[in-house]
XYZ file of C-alpha atoms in Angstrom:
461
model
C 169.638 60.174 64.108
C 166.529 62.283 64.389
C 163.132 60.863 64.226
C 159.608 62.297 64.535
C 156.395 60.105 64.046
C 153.343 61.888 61.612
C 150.390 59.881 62.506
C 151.484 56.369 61.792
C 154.312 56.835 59.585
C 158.083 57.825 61.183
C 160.393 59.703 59.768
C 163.959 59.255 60.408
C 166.724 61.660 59.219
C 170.591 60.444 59.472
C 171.944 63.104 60.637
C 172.096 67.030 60.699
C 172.844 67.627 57.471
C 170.123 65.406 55.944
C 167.525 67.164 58.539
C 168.335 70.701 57.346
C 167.974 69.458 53.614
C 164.933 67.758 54.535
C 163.290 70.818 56.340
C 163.798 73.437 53.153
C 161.166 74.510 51.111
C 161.043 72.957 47.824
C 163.541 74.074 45.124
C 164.618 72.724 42.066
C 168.454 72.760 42.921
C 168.004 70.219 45.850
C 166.067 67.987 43.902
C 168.648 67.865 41.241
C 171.346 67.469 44.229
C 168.805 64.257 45.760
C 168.751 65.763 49.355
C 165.070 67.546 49.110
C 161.870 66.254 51.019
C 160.672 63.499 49.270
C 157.022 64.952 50.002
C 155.289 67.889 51.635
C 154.673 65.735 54.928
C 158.564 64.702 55.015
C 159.724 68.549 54.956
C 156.815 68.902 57.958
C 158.447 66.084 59.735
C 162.160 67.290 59.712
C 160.905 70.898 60.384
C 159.366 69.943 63.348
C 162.172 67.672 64.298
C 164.402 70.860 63.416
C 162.537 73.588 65.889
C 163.416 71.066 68.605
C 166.859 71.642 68.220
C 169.001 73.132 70.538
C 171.670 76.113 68.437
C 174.218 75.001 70.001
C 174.267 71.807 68.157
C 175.034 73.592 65.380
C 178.663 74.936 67.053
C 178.880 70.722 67.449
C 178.508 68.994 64.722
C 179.710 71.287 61.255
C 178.049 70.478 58.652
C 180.900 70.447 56.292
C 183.932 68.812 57.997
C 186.205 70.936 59.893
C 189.491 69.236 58.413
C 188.480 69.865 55.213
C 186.865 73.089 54.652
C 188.012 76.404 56.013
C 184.948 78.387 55.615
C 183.663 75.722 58.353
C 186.721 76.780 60.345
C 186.396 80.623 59.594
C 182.547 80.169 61.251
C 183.665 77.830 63.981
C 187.207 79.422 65.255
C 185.727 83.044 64.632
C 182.028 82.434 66.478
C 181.510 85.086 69.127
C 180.595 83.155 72.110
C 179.725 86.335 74.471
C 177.220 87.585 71.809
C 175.891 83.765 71.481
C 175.464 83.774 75.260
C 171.857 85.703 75.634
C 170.053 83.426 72.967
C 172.989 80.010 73.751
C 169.534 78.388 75.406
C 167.344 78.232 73.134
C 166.423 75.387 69.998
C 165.178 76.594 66.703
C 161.936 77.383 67.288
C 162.413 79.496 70.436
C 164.695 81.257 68.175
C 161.709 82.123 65.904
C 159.223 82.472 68.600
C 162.079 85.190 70.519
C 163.166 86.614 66.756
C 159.979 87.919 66.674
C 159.035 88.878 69.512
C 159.238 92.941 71.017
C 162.190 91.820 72.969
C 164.514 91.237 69.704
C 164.433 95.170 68.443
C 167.426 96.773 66.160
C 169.893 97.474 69.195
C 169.493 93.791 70.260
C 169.388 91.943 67.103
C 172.705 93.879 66.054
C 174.489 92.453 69.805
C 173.486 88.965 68.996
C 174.433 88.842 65.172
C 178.013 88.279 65.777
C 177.112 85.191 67.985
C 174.577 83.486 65.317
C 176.355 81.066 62.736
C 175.121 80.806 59.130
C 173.595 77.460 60.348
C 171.549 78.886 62.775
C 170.242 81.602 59.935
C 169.271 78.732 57.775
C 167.738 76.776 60.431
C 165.516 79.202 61.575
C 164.646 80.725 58.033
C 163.107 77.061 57.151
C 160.498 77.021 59.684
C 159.783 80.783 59.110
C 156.739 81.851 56.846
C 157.718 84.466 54.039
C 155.674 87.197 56.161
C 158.255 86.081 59.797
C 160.964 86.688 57.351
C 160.163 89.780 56.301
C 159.440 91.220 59.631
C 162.642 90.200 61.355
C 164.676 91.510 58.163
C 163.174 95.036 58.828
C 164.057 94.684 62.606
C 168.089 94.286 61.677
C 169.816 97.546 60.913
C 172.961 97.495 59.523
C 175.146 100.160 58.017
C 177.992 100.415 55.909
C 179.945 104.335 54.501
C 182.270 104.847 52.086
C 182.046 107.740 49.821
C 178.450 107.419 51.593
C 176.063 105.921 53.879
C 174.023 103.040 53.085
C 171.717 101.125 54.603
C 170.052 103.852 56.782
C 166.390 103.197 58.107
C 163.720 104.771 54.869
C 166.608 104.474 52.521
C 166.671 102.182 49.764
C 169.960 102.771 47.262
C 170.559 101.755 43.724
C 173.888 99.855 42.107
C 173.540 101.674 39.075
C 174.601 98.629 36.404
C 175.963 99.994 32.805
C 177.050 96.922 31.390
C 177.871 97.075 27.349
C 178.450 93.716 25.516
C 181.403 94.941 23.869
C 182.579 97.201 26.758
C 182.274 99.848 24.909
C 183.090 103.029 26.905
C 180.686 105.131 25.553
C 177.980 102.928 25.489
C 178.847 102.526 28.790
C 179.032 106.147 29.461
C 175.541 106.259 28.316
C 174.139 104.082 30.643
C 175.512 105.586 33.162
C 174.365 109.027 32.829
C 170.955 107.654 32.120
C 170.778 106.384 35.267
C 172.364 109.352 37.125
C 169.401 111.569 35.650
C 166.908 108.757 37.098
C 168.450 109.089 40.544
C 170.290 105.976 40.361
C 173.840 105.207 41.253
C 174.432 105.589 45.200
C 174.934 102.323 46.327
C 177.899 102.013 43.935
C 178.114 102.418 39.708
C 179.227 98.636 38.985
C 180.273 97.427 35.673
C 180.601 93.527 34.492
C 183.428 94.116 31.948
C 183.074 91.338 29.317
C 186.680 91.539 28.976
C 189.740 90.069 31.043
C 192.290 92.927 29.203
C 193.856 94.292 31.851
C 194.137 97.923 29.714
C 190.826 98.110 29.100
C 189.658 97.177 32.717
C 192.256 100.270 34.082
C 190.094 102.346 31.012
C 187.051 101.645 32.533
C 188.465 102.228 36.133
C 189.516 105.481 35.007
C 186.736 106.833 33.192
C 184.156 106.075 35.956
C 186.550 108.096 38.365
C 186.523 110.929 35.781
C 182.991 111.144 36.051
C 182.573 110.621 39.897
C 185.523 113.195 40.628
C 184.173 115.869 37.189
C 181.311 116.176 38.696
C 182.144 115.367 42.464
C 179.340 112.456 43.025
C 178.907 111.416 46.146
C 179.463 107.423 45.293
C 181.500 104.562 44.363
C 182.541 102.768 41.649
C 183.353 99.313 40.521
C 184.465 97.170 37.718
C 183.142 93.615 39.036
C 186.775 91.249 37.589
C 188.323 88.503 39.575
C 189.771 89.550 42.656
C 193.332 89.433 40.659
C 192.472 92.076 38.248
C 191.692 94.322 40.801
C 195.061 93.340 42.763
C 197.120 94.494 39.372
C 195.180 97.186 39.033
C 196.232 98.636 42.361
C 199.513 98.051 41.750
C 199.273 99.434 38.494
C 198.021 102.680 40.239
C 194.478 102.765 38.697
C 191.690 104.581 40.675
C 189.707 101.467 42.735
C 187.240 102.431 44.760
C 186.371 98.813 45.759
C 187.116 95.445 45.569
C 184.880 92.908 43.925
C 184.061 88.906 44.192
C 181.952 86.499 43.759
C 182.042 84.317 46.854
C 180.475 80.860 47.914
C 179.440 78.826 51.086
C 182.727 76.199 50.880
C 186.133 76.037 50.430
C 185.761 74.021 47.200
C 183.431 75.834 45.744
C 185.203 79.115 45.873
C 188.728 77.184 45.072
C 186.829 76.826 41.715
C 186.260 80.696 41.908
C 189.615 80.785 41.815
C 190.125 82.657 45.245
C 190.927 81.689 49.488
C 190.276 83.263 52.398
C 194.074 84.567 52.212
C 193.490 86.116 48.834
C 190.324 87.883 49.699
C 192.588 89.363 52.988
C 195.360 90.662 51.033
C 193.051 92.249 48.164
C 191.122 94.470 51.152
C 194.217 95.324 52.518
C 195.830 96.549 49.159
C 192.125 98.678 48.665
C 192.743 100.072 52.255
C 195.942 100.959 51.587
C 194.574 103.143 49.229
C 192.644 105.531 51.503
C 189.980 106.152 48.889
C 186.612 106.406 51.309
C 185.861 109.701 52.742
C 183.124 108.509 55.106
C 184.095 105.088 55.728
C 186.421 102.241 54.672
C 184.292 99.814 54.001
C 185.717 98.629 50.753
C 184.876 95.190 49.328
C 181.915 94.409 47.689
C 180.659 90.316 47.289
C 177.693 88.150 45.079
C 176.130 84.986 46.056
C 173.449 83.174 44.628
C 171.977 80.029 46.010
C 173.221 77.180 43.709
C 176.598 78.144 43.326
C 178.129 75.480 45.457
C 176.179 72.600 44.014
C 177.173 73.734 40.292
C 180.511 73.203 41.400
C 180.222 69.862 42.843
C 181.144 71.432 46.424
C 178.249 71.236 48.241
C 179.057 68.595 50.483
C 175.223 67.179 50.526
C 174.593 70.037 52.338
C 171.332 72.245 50.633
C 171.503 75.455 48.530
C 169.751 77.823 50.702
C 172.061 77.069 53.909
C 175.492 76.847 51.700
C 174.354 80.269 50.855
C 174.078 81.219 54.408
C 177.916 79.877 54.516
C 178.860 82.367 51.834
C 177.871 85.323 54.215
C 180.434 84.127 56.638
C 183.034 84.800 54.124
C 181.744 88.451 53.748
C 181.229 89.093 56.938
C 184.508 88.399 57.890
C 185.641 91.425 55.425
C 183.509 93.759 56.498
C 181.912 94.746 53.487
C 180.487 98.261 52.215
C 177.571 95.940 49.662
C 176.751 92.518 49.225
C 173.994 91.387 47.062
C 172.365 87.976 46.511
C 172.278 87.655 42.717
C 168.725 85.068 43.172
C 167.447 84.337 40.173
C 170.799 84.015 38.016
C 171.872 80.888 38.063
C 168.788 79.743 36.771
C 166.147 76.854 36.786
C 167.671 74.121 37.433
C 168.424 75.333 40.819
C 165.493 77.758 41.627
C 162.746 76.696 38.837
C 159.963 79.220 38.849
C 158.606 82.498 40.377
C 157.771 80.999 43.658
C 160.868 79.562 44.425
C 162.726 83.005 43.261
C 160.590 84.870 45.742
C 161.363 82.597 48.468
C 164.980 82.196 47.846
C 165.545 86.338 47.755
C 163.481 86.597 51.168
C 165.494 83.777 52.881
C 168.597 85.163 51.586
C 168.103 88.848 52.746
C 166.469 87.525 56.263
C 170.219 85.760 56.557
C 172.197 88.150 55.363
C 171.163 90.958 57.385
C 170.462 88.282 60.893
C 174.372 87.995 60.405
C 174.873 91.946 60.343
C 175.483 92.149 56.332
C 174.563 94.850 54.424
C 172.234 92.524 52.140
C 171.045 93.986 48.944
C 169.658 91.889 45.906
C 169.733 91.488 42.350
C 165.515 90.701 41.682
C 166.263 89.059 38.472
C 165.845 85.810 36.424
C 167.106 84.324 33.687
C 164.972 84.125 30.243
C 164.688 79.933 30.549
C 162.903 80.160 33.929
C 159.440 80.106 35.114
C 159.258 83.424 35.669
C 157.879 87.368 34.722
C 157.932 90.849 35.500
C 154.954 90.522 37.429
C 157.472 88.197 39.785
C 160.221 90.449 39.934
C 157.754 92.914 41.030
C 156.320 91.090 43.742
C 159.545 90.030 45.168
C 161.472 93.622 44.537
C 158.036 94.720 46.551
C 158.559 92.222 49.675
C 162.149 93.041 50.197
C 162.094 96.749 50.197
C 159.215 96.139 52.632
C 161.543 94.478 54.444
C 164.766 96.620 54.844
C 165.810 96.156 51.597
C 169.975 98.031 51.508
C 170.005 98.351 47.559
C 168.579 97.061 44.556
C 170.454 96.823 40.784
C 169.724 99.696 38.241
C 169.477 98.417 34.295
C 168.351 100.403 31.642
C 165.132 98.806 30.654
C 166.200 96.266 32.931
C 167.454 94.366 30.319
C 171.016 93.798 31.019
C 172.249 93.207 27.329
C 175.843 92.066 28.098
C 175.419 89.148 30.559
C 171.833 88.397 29.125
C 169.466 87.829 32.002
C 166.627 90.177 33.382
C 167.024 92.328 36.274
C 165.200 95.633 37.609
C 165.275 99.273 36.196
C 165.746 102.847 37.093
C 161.925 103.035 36.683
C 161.619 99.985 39.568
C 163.613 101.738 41.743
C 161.344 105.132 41.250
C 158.220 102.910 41.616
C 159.536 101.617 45.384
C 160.860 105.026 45.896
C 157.124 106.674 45.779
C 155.256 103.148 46.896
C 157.167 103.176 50.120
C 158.140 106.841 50.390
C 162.224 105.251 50.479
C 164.649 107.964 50.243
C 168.462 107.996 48.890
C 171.711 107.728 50.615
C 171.591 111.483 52.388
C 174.842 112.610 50.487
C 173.569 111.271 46.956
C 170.281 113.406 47.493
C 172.129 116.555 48.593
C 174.156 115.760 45.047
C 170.923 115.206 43.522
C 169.137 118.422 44.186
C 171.937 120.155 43.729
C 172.043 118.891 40.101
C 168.658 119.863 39.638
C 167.645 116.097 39.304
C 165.203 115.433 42.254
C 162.949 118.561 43.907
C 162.784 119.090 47.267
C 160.530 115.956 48.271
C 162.563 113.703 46.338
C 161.418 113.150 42.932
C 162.688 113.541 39.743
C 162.501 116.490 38.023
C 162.257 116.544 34.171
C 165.944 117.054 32.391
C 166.156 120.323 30.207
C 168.563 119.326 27.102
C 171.294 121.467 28.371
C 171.996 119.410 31.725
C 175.256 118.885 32.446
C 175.839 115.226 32.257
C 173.827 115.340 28.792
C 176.663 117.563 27.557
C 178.795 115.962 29.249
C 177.496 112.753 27.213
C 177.305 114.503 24.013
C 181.397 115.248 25.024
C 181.452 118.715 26.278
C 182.194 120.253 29.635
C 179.503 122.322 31.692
């Protein structure tokens, strides 16, 4: 029981789970999931109950039972108590107050990330203002190489998205090269296939490495199936560069993703196996979105934003080369308008990276929300501001297979010149070398005879 008196009204909160619900910032999802703040002094009341708290409660009492779930037992058997042991003292609010302080720089923040729990992440991120999360995000370096390296201080990279409704390979092959002659592409050239056909997802696997190894591009491709596909694909001998999933904060939840812990383990070893990376071998790549747990009915009564939090457990125990928060996806009824978008994509990239992820995002929203451009910009804006690893190329960003809005290769010029951000160092070697960016970066103008635009039209350079 946790209690904290307001003037003449108490407050009294069950237990821990009910306090960290309490203590969130307003979002549609927990008010459809009845665990939110019943009013703005409430959520004051359990934060300030919460910044009292010492972190190692959280290593006590699991928020999702131990028995039951083994992402609880992944964080909990796996927690590194020698890199816990500088910060073990302090509650939640000397966890702010030290976060952001001169003390917690890059080299320290990175020591200490494999002792902080996804609990502790969430804790701290709901009695943080957008501007403490922003700043602390910028303070975490983490990076990842495969065919590349990503996540370098002044970088920002780009998962070039060509996504075709019918998977259509030259559509597909269009939007790709479009983006390749905006600069776009180094954090990885993803596709959502629309299809499950096994054929046509080896097609696609195949014609993205013919274009990668044609033209010897520094990157790495991905054709985001179930974690299944991929594992017949390897076995069928098709070119993977890495291995996709969607992943959630409980062992329910991503039981009705159709994957475990085991699975995820034997699909990075088969993508190992493969020896693929010439820089690194970081090679699995996860999405998250707040809201996915509760959707499935596996949320335990514990809140969006921290089951999130839970999710980058499971990726951090795989070592991935990306993982992005997909923030606005899901939609409405779990984060409702523009405001809660912003604050959802700040939280989640102050988390991700606190736990030594490679955290990029997807700034997007679906067309039923309460949301614009103008929103997309503002958050895109914050979190590149803040460290940002990569953000998600779409032509027009318009994504016109899984219907939803996202950001473009323009967006990722505009942060490019804003904040002077460069690409991942091999990608801009590649770049210049294909006449596609001068010597300060920016994009030159394409003459008609360019290489990939013959290459488009279906001729070799």
């Amino acid at each position: 029981m946790y209690q904290v008196t307001l003037g003449r009204r108490s407050y009294r909160f069950s237990d821990l789970r009910q306090l960290m619900a309490r203590a969130s910032p307003a979002r549609s999802g927990d008010y459809l999931a009845e665990v939110a703040a019943q009013s703005a002094e409430e959520r004051m009341a359990a934060r300030i109950a919460l910044a009292d708290l010492p972190l190692k409660v959280f290593l006590q009492q699991p928020l999702v039972p131990y028995e039951q779930d083994e992402v609880t037992r992944l964080i909990i058997d796996g927690h590194n108590a020698a890199a816990f042991e500088p910060i073990s003292h302090l509650t939640v609010g000397d966890f702010r107050n030290w976060l952001l302080s001169e003390q917690a720089d890059s080299a320290t923040l990175a020591r200490v990330a494999p002792g902080i729990t996804p609990e502790m992440a969430a804790a701290v991120s709901k009695i943080m203002r957008n501007q403490d999360l922003i700043l602390v995000a910028k303070k975490c370096r983490v990076v990842t190489r495969f065919r590349n390296t990503l996540g370098l201080p002044g970088h920002l990279s780009v998962r070039l998205q060509p996504n075709h409704p019918t998977d259509s390979l030259q559509g597909i092959a269009a939007s790709m090269l479009d983006g390749l002659l905006y600069g776009s592409g180094d954090a990885v050239v993803g596709i959502n296939p629309a299809s499950d056909s096994l054929p046509l997802l080896e097609k696609l696997n195949y014609m993205l490495d013919d274009v990668i190894q044609r033209f010897a591009i520094p990157t790495q491709s991905c054709v985001l199936t179930h974690v299944t596909n991929t594992l017949r694909l390897i076995e069928r001998g098709a070119p993977v560069d890495l291995v996709f999933q969607s992943i959630a904060g409980t062992e329910a939840a991503n039981r009705g993703f159709g994957i475990s812990l085991a699975l995820l383990a034997e699909a990075q070893q088969a993508a190992l196996s493969l020896n693929r990376g010439t820089l690194g071998n970081n090679v699995m790549y996860f999405e998250t979105g707040q809201g996915s747990c509760l959707s499935a009915n596996a949320h335990h009564g514990v809140d969006q934003q921290t089951c999130e939090a839970r999710a980058y457990a499971v990726a951090r125990h795989f070592s991935p080369l990306l993982i992005n928060t997909v923030v606005g996806f899901i939609g409405p009824e779990y984060l409702y308008d523009g405001k809660q978008i912003i604050r959802a994509g700040l939280e989640d990239h102050f988390c991700g990276k606190l736990l030594g992820l490679p955290l990029g995002c997807d700034v997007c929203y679906t067309n039923h929300a309460e949301a614009d451009q103008d929103d997309m910009d503002t958050l895109l804006t914050l979190l590149a501001t803040a460290g940002l690893t990569f953000l998600i190329g779409v032509p027009g960003a318009d994504d016109i297979m899984l219907n939803y809005q996202s950001t473009s290769f323009h967006d990722a010029l505009y942060i490019r010149e804003l904040l002077g951000l460069k690409h991942a160092p091999e990608f801009a070697i590649w770049l210049a070398k294909m006449n596609i960016i001068d010597d300060s970066g920016r994009l030159r103008d394409t003459a008609a005879n360019h290489p990939l635009l013959l290459a488009l039209q279906g001729e070799r350079p």
